[in-house]
Coordinates of C-alpha atoms in Angstrom, one line a residue:
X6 CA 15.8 -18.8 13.5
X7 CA 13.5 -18.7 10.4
X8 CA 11.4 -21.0 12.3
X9 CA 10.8 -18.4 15.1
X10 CA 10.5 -15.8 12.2
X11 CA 8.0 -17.2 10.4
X12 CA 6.0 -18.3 13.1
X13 CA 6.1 -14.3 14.8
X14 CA 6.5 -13.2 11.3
X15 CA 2.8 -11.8 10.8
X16 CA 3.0 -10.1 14.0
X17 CA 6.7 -8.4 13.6
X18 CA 5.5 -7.3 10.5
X19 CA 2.5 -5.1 12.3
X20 CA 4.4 -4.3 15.0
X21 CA 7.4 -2.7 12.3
X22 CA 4.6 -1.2 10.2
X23 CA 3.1 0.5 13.0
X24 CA 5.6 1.5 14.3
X25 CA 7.5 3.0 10.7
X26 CA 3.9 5.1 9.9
X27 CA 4.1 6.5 13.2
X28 CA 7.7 7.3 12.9
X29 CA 7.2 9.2 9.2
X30 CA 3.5 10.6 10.9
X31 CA 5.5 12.4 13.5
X32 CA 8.3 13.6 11.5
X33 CA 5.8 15.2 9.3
X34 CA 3.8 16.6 11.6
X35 CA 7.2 17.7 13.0
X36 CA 8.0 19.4 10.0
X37 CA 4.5 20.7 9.3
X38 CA 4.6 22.4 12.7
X39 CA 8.2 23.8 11.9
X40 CA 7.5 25.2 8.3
X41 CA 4.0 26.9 9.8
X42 CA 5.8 28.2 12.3
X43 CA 8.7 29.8 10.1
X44 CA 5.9 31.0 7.2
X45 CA 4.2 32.9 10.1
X46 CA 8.2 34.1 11.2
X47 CA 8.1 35.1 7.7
X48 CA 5.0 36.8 7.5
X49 CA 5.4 38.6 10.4
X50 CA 9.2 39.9 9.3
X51 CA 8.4 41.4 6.4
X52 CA 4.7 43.0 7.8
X53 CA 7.5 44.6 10.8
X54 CA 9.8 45.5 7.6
X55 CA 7.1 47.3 5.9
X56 CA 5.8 49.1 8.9
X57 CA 8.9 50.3 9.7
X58 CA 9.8 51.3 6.0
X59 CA 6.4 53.5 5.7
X60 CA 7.3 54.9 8.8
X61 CA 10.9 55.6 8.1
X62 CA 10.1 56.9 4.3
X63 CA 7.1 59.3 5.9
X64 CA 9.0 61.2 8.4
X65 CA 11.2 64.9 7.0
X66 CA 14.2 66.2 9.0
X67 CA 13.7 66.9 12.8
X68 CA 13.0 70.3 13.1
X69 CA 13.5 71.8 16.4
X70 CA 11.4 74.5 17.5
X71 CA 11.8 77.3 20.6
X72 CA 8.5 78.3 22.5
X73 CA 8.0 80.6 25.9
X74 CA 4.4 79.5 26.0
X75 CA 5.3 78.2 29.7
X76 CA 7.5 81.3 30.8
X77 CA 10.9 80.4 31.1
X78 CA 11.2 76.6 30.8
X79 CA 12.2 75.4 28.0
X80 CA 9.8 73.1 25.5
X81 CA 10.6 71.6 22.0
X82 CA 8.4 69.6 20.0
X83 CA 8.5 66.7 17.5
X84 CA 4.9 66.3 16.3
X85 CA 3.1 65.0 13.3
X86 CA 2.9 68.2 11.4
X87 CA 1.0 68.1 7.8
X88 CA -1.0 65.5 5.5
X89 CA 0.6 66.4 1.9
X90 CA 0.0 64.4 -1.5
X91 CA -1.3 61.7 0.8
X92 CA 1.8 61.7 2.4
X93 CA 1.6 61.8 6.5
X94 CA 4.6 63.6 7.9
X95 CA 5.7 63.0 11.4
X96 CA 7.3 65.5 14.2
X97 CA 8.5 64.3 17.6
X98 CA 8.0 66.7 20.3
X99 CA 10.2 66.5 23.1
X100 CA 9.1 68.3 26.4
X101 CA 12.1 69.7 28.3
X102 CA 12.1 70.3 32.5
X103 CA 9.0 72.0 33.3
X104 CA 8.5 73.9 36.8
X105 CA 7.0 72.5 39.3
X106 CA 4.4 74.9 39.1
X107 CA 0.9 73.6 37.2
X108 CA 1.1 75.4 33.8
X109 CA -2.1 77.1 32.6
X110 CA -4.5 75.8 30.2
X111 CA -3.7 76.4 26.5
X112 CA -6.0 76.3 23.6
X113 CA -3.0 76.1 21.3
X114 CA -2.0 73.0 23.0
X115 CA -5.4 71.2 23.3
X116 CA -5.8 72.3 19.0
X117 CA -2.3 70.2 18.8
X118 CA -3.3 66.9 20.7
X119 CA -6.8 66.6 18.9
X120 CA -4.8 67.1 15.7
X121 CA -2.5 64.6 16.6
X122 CA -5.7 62.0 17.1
X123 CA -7.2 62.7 13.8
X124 CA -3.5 62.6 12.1
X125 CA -3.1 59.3 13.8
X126 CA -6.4 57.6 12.7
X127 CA -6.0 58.7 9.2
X128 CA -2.8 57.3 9.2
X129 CA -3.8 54.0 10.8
X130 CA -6.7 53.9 7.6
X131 CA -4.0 54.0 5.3
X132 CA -1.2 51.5 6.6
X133 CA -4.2 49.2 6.7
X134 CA -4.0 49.0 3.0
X135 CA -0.9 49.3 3.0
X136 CA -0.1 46.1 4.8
X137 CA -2.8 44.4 2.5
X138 CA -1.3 45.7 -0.6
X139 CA 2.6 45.5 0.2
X140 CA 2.6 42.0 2.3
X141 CA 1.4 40.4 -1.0
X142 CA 4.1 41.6 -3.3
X143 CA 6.5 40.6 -0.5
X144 CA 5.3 37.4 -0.3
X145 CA 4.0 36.0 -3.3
X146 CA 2.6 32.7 -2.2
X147 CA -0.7 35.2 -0.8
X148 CA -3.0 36.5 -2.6
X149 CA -5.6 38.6 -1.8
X150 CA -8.3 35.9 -1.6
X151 CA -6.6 34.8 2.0
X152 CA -5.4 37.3 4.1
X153 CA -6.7 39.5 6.7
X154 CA -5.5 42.1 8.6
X155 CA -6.1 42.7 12.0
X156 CA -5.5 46.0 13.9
X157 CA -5.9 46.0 18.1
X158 CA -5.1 48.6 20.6
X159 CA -4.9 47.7 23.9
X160 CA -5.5 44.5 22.9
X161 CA -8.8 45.2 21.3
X162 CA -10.0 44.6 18.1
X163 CA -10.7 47.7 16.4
X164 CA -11.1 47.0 12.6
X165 CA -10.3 44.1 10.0
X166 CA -9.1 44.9 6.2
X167 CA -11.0 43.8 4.2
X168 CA -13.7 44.9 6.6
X169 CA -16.2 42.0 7.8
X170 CA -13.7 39.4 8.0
X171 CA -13.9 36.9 10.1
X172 CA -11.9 37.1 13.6
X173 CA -9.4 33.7 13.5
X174 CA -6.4 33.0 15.7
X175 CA -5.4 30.0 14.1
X176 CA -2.7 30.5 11.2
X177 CA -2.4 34.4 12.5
X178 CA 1.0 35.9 13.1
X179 CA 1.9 37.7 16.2
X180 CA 1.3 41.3 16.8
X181 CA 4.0 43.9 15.4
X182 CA 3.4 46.9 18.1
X183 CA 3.4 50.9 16.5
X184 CA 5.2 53.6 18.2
X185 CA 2.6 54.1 21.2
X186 CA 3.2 50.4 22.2
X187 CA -0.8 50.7 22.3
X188 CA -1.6 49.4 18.7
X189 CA -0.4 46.2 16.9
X190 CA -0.9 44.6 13.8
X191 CA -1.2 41.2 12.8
X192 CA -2.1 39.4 10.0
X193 CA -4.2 36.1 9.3
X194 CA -3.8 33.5 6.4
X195 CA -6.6 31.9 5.4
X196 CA -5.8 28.1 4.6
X197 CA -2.2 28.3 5.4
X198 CA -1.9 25.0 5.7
X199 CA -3.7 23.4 2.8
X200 CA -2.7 26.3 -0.2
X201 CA 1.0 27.1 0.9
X202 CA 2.3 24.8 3.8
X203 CA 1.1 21.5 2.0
X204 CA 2.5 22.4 -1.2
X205 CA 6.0 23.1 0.5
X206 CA 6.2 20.2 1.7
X207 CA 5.3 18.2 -1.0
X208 CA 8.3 16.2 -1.8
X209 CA 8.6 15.7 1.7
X210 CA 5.2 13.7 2.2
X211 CA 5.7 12.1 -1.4
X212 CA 9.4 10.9 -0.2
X213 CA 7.7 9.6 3.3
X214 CA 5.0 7.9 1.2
X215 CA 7.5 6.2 -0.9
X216 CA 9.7 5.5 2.0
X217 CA 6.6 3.7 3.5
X218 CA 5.7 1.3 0.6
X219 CA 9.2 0.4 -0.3
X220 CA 10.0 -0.4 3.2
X221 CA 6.6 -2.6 4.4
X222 CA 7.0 -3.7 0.5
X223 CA 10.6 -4.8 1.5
X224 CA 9.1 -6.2 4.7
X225 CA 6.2 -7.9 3.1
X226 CA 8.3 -10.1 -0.1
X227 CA 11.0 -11.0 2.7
X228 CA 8.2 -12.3 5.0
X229 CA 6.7 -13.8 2.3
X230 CA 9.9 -15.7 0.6
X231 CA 10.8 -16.8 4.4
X232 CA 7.2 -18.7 4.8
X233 CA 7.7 -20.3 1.5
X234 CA 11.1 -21.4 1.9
X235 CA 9.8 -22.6 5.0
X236 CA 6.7 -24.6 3.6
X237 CA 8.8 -25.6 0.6
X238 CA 11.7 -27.3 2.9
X239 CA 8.5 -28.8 5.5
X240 CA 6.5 -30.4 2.2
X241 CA 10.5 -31.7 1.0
X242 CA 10.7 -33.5 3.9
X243 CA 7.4 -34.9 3.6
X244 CA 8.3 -36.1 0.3
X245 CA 12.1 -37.7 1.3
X246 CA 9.6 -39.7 3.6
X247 CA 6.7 -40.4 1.3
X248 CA 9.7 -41.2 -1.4
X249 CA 11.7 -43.5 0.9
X250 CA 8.3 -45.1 1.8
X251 CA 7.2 -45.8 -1.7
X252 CA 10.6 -47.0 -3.0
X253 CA 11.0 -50.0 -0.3
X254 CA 7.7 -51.4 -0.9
X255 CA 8.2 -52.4 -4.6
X256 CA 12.1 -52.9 -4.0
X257 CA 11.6 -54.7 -1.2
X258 CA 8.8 -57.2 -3.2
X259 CA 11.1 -57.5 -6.1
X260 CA 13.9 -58.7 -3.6
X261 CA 11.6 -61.4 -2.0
X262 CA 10.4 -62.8 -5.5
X263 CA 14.2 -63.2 -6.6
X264 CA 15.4 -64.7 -3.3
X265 CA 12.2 -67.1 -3.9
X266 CA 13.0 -67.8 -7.7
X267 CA 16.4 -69.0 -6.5
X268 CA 14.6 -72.0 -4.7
X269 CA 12.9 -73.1 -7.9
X270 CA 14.1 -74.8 -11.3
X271 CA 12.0 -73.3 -14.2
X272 CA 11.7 -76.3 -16.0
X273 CA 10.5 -78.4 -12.5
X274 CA 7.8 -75.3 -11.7
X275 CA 7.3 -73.6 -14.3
X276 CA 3.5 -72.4 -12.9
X277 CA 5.5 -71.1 -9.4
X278 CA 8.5 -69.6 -11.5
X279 CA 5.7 -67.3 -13.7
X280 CA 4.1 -66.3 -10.4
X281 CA 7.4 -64.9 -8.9
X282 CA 7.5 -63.5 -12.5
X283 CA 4.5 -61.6 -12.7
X284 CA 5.6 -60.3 -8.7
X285 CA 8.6 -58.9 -10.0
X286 CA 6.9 -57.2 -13.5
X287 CA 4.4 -55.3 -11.2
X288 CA 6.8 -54.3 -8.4
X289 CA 9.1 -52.9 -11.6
X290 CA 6.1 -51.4 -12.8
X291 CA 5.2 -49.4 -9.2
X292 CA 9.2 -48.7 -9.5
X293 CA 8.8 -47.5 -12.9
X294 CA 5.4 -45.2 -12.3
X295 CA 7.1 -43.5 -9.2
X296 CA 10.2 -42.3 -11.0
X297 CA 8.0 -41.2 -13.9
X298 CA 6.0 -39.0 -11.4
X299 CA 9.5 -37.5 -10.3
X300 CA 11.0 -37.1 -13.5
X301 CA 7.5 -35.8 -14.9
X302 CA 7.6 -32.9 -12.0
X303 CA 11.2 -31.9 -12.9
X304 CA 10.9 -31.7 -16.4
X305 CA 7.8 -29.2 -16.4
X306 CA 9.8 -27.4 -13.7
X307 CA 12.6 -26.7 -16.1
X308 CA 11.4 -27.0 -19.2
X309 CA 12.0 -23.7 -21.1
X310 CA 11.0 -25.1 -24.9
X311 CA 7.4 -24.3 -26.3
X312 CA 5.1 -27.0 -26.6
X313 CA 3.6 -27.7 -29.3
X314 CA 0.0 -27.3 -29.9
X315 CA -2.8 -28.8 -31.9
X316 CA -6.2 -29.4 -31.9
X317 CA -7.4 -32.0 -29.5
X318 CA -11.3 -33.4 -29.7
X319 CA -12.2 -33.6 -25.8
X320 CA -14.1 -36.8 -26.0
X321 CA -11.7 -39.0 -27.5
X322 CA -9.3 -37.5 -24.7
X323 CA -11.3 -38.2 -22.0
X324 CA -12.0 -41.8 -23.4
X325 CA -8.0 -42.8 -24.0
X326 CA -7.7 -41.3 -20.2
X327 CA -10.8 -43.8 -19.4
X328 CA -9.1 -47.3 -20.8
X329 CA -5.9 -46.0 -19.4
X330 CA -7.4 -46.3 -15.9
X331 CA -10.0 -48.8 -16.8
X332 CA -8.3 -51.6 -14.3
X333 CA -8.4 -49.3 -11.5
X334 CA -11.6 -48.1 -12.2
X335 CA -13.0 -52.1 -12.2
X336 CA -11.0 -52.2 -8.9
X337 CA -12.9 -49.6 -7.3
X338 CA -16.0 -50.4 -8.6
X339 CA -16.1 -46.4 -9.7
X340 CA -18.4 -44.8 -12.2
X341 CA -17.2 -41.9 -15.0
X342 CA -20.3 -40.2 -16.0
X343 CA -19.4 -37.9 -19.4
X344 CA -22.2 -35.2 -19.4
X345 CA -23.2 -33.0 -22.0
X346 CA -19.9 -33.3 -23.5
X347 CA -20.2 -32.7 -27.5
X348 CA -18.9 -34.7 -30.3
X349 CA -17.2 -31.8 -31.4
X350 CA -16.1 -29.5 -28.9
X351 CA -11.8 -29.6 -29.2
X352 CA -9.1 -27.5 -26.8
X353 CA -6.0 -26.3 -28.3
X354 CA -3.1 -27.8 -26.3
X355 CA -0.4 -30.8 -26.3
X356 CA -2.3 -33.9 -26.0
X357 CA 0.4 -35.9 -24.3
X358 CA 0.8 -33.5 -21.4
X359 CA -3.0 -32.9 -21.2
X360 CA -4.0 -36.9 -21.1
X361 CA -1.1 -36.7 -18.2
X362 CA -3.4 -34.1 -16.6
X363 CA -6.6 -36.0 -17.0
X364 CA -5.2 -38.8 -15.7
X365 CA -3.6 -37.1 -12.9
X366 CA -7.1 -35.9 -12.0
X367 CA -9.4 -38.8 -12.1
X368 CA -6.7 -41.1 -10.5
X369 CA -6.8 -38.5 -7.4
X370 CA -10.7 -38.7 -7.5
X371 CA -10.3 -42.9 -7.8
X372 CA -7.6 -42.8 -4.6
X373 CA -9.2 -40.2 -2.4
X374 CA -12.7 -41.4 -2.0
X375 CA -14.1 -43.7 1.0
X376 CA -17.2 -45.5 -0.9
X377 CA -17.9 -46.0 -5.1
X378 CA -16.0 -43.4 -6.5
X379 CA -18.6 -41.5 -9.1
X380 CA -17.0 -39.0 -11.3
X381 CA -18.9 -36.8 -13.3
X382 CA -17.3 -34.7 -16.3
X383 CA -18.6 -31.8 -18.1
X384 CA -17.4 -28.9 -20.6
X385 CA -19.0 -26.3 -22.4
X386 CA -17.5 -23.7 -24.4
X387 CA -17.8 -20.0 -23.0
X388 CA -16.5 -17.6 -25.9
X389 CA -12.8 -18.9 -27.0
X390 CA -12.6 -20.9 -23.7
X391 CA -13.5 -24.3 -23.0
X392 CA -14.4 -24.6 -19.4
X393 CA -14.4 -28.5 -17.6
X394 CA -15.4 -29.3 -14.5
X395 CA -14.6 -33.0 -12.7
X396 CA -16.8 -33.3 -10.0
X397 CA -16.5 -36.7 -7.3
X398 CA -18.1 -37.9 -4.3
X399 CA -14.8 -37.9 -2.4
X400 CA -13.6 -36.5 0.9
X401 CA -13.5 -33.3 -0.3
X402 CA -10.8 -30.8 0.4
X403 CA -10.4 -28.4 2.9
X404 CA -10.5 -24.4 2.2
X405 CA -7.8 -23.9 3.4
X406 CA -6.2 -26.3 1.5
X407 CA -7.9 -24.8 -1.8
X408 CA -4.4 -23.0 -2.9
X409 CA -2.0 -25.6 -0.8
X410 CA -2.6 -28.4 -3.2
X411 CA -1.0 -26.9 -5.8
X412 CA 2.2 -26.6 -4.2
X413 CA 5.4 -28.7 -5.0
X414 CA 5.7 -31.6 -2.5
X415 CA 2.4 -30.5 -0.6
X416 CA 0.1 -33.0 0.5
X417 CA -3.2 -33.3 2.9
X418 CA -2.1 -35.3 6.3
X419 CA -4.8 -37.2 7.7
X420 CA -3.9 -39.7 10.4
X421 CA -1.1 -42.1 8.8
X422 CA 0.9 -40.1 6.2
X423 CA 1.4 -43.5 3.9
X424 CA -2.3 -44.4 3.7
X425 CA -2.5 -43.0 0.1
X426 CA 0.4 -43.2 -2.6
X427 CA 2.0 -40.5 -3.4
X428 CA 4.7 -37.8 -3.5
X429 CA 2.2 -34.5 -3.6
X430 CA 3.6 -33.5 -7.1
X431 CA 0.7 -35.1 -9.4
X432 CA -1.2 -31.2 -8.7
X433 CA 1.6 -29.7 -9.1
X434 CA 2.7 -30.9 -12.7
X435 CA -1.2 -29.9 -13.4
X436 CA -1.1 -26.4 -12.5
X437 CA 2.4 -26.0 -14.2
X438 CA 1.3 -27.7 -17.6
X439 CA -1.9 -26.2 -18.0
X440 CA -0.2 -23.1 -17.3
X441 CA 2.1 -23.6 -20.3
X442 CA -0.7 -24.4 -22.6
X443 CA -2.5 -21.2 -21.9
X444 CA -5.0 -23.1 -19.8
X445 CA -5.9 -22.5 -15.5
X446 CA -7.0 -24.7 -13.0
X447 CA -9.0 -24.2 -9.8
X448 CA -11.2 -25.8 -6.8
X449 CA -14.6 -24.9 -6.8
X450 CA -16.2 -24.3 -3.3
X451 CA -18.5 -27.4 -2.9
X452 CA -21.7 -27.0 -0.4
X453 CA -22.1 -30.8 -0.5
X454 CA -19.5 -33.9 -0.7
X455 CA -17.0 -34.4 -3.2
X456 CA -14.6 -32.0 -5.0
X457 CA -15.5 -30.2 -8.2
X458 CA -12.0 -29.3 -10.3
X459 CA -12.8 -26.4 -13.2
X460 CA -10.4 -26.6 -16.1
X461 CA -10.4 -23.5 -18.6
X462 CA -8.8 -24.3 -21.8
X463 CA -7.8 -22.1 -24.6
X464 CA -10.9 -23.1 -27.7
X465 CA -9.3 -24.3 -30.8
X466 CA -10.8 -21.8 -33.8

């Protein structure tokens, strides 16, 4: 199962992020959409409330009034009577049954209606303003900078307040309809959604944004963990091979030589007895090196104590790591070139664990090179750090390796796994030490053969 996850893992993961953003896009577009819609609800409420309010706090009692002008039908009105302390007061008429005969023309009549129109338009003037004005202390979220109203009758635009506004229908409430069912009003907000919308729903789109990282974050370290548990248990099984590989060869030469001593009497052959001897002291020394090399990994794995640190002269380090490998390096006929490495320059850092490091190093440049191994070593000090480089005409390693190698257990499979020694831990010990000594290692890219190690090292002041 974590197989199949880690090898789909990459592409679940887009598939789930896609699909989570889209999920938290639509829900706040959703909700965007909703609160828009219930601002304009809002807006519109309270521009019906103060329409009807003016209306309602403009009009005196109904006063009923008796009039023969038509003979003997009877006719009461309900008009708009007076303008007073720019107060409009209103009057319905109401017409009773009227003959069927045509009634005559009647100035008094015609003087009403055209009084009516110029009552009407003075009172439209003013509930402009008034709607400007009152919608603003009603709503406090506008301010005069963003609203507009709109007046229409029969559907036509008449007038803007402020005049010369602009003509939107985007973020506009519907229209309230006046008495005559001829006019409406209706009010635009300029930037509804950036100024007021937004800002309500702030905590909402920081709470999705949150949502979002913590769950691809979530996504991400578990996808993550699962590939490295995964690599970890591929490069351990790797090593239980390499391991059992590179125990039976020494224990299986030490068996032979003592199986062969027990044909010989050491005082009869002495000459055969030391050769059997000297099979058996190198076999225990391959024995010996390997479980170093483990017990070297899991003691800088655990190891919580602070090493101590001193001042260590590079040159004399790099010549102790030299004699150390000298019969290796006569072996492979190799060359270590020490260039431009002064007398003087020193590293602060354990020297035991760093001449393990060194040797580590040049021992993987010795092993992993096809002709005359040729290792050239060079440091120079860059403000309080001393940077080395190691550079060999090996096979090189891979780019995509570059990070790999440092891995516990990880090593480079090229055709037979067992065609150079080792367990893949000698990097790893490097990274982890330096690491502890304040120091970092890393490949540099090479355009030619060979792979160039840099080493920066705390200066010792």
């Amino acid at each position: 199962m974590n197989k199949l996850f880690v090898h789909y893992g990459k592409t679940l993961f887009i598939i789930t992020s896609i699909v989570v953003v889209t999920f938290q896009g639509y829900w706040l577009w959703n909700n965007f959409k909703n609160k828009k819609k219930e601002y304009l609800d809002q807006t519109k409420f309270e521009m019906t409330q103060i329409l009807v309010n003016r209306l309602i706090h403009s009009l005196p009692l109904s006063s009923k009034k008796k009039d023969s002008i038509f003979g003997s039908e009877k006719i009461y009105f309900e008009e708009i009577r007076s303008i007073n302390n720019n107060r409009i007061f209103t009057e319905k008429r109401q017409i009773g049954k009227i003959k069927k005969t045509k009634p005559k023309t009647n100035t008094k009549i015609d003087s009403m209606i055209f009084q009516k129109k110029e009552v009407n338009a003075i009172y439209k003037n003013k509930m402009d303003y008034i709607l400007y004005t009152e919608i603003k202390s009603a709503i406090p979220e506008l301010s005069s900078e963003n609203i507009t109203v709109y007046f229409h009758e029969n559907e036509k635009l008449i007038r803007t307040y402020p005049a010369g506004r602009s003509v939107l229908k985007n973020d506009t409430t519907e229209p309230v309809a006046l008495l005559d069912n001829k006019s409406t009003y209706s009010i635009h907000i300029d930037h509804l959604a950036r100024i007021i919308i937004i800002h309500k729903m702030l905590w909402s789109i920081i709470f999705s944004v949150l949502y979002i990282i913590l769950f691809l974050g979530t996504m991400l370290i578990l996808f993550r963990n699962l590939t490295l548990n995964q690599k970890l248990l591929t490069n351990k099984e790797v090593f239980t091979q390499n391991m059992t590989h590179e125990l039976k060869i020494p224990i299986s030469t030490i068996t032979i030589a003592a199986e062969g001593l027990e044909g010989y009497h050491i005082a009869e052959e002495p000459e055969t007895v030391r050769k059997y001897a000297a099979i058996i002291q190198r076999a225990t020394g391959q024995l010996s090196s390997l479980v170093d090399t483990i017990l070297q990994h899991a003691r800088a794995e655990n190891n919580t104590e602070k090493l101590t640190l001193d001042r260590i002269n590079l040159l004399f380090l790099f010549q102790e790591v030299q004699k150390d490998l000298s019969s290796i390096i006569l072996k492979k006929q190799a060359e270590i070139i020490f260039e431009d490495i002064p007398e003087s320059i020193s590293v602060k850092g354990n020297f035991k664990q760093l001449k393990q490091v060194f040797l580590n190093l040049i021992d993987n440049s010795l092993k992993y090179s096809e002709k005359a191994p040729q290792i050239i070593i060079t440091a120079k000090k860059h403000k309080q750090i001393i940077i080395i480089r190691i550079k060999d005409n090996g096979i090189g390693i891979s780019e995509k390796y570059r990070e790999d190698i440092f891995t516990p257990y990880f090593r480079i499979v090229q055709g037979n796994t067992h065609d150079v020694k080792g367990f893949g831990l000698g990097l790893s010990f490097v990274k982890r030490s330096l690491k502890n000594q304040g120091g970092d290692i890393t490949v540099l890219k090479e355009k030619t053969e060979g792979t160039t190690m840099e080493i920066r090292m705390p200066a010792y002041e």
